[in-house]
Short mmCIF file of C-alpha atoms in Angstrom, two decimals:
data_model
loop_
_atom_site.label_atom_id
_atom_site.label_comp_id
_atom_site.label_asym_id
_atom_site.label_seq_id
_atom_site.Cartn_x
_atom_site.Cartn_y
_atom_site.Cartn_z
CA MET A 1 44.40 -16.83 54.98
CA VAL A 2 45.01 -18.75 52.12
CA THR A 3 42.28 -21.17 51.00
CA CYS A 4 43.22 -24.63 49.91
CA MET A 5 41.18 -24.61 47.28
CA GLU A 6 43.67 -22.47 45.28
CA GLU A 7 45.43 -24.01 42.71
CA ASN A 8 47.97 -26.56 44.41
CA ALA A 9 48.25 -23.99 47.38
CA TYR A 10 48.26 -26.15 50.42
CA PRO A 11 49.19 -23.75 53.88
CA LEU A 12 50.03 -26.08 56.63
CA GLU A 13 46.63 -24.45 58.59
CA VAL A 14 43.46 -23.01 58.09
CA ASP A 15 41.07 -21.11 60.27
CA VAL A 16 37.30 -23.14 60.34
CA LEU A 17 35.65 -20.63 57.80
CA THR A 18 38.00 -21.07 54.98
CA ALA A 19 37.88 -24.97 55.89
CA GLU A 20 34.21 -25.10 55.60
CA THR A 21 34.45 -23.25 51.96
CA ASP A 22 36.80 -25.51 50.44
CA PHE A 23 34.92 -28.63 52.32
CA LYS A 24 31.94 -27.46 50.55
CA ASN A 25 34.03 -27.11 47.45
CA GLY A 26 35.09 -30.39 47.53
CA ALA A 27 38.19 -30.98 50.15
CA ILE A 28 38.23 -34.18 51.89
CA LEU A 29 37.30 -33.74 55.65
CA LEU A 30 39.55 -35.79 57.88
CA ASP A 31 38.76 -36.44 61.45
CA VAL A 32 40.90 -38.04 63.58
CA ARG A 33 38.96 -37.89 66.89
CA GLU A 34 38.23 -41.10 68.41
CA PRO A 35 34.46 -43.12 67.95
CA MET A 36 33.27 -41.69 71.73
CA GLU A 37 33.98 -38.02 70.28
CA LEU A 38 32.26 -38.22 67.41
CA GLY A 39 29.05 -39.71 68.99
CA ILE A 40 28.96 -36.44 70.37
CA CYS A 41 29.44 -34.38 67.23
CA LYS A 42 30.39 -34.87 63.88
CA VAL A 43 30.56 -32.76 60.56
CA GLU A 44 28.22 -34.65 57.77
CA GLY A 45 30.32 -36.15 55.24
CA SER A 46 33.99 -36.56 56.85
CA LEU A 47 36.25 -39.16 56.73
CA ASP A 48 36.73 -40.52 60.17
CA ILE A 49 40.12 -42.43 60.83
CA PRO A 50 41.25 -42.62 64.70
CA MET A 51 44.77 -40.82 65.22
CA GLY A 52 46.17 -44.14 66.16
CA GLN A 53 45.47 -45.75 63.26
CA ILE A 54 46.43 -42.83 60.58
CA PRO A 55 49.89 -44.50 60.02
CA GLY A 56 48.43 -47.98 59.14
CA ARG A 57 45.18 -46.58 57.26
CA LEU A 58 47.66 -43.85 54.71
CA GLU A 59 46.37 -45.88 51.68
CA GLU A 60 42.60 -44.38 52.21
CA LEU A 61 43.68 -40.97 51.67
CA PRO A 62 43.90 -38.74 48.98
CA ARG A 63 47.21 -37.39 47.93
CA GLU A 64 45.62 -35.32 45.61
CA GLY A 65 43.17 -32.36 46.20
CA CYS A 66 42.90 -30.73 49.41
CA LEU A 67 42.81 -32.69 53.08
CA LEU A 68 41.66 -30.80 55.79
CA VAL A 69 42.88 -32.47 58.96
CA LEU A 70 40.29 -32.06 62.17
CA CYS A 71 39.90 -32.87 65.82
CA HIS A 72 38.57 -31.24 69.07
CA HIS A 73 40.55 -28.19 69.42
CA GLY A 74 43.39 -28.53 66.48
CA SER A 75 46.74 -30.30 68.81
CA ARG A 76 46.02 -33.91 67.42
CA SER A 77 44.87 -32.69 64.03
CA GLY A 78 48.04 -30.56 63.79
CA GLN A 79 50.05 -33.56 64.80
CA VAL A 80 48.65 -35.90 62.26
CA THR A 81 49.02 -32.64 59.40
CA TYR A 82 52.80 -33.07 60.21
CA PHE A 83 53.08 -36.63 60.32
CA LEU A 84 51.50 -36.79 56.96
CA ARG A 85 53.42 -34.05 55.22
CA ASN A 86 56.33 -36.14 56.59
CA GLN A 87 55.00 -39.27 54.15
CA GLY A 88 54.63 -37.34 51.59
CA PHE A 89 51.08 -35.62 51.88
CA ASP A 90 51.58 -32.27 51.08
CA ASN A 91 47.82 -31.43 50.75
CA ALA A 92 47.24 -32.50 54.63
CA VAL A 93 46.26 -28.97 55.88
CA ASN A 94 45.53 -28.42 59.99
CA VAL A 95 42.10 -26.95 60.79
CA ALA A 96 43.00 -24.70 63.65
CA GLY A 97 40.93 -24.67 66.51
CA GLY A 98 39.04 -27.72 65.50
CA ILE A 99 35.85 -29.31 65.91
CA ASP A 100 35.29 -26.97 68.78
CA ALA A 101 35.77 -23.69 66.61
CA TRP A 102 33.73 -25.55 63.87
CA ALA A 103 30.77 -26.21 66.31
CA ASN A 104 31.06 -22.41 67.50
CA ALA A 105 31.71 -20.59 64.07
CA VAL A 106 30.25 -22.81 61.26
CA GLU A 107 27.12 -25.00 63.20
CA PRO A 108 26.34 -23.63 66.57
CA THR A 109 23.38 -26.15 66.76
#
């Protein structure tokens, strides 16, 4: 799978292990889950904006560099990724499997 940290290579979706590597290398991780969900588990250092607030908060999002979008299983983040791409955020990349896959593969604790 292509990493989004390669020069201007922004795939539509990456797996969680690729996302973790990209995040450690400077990518922004946008978590679009609700505050209640973040109370259960959260990736330290993520930018947390619930899905419904994204349209009103576009100015907070970077248009350069990789913008990884995360939710619970990957469905909402996929929708947000498509929305952002339609708004000119060509750097938006869905994290396949969401926090569920992240918890299983990256941070099981």
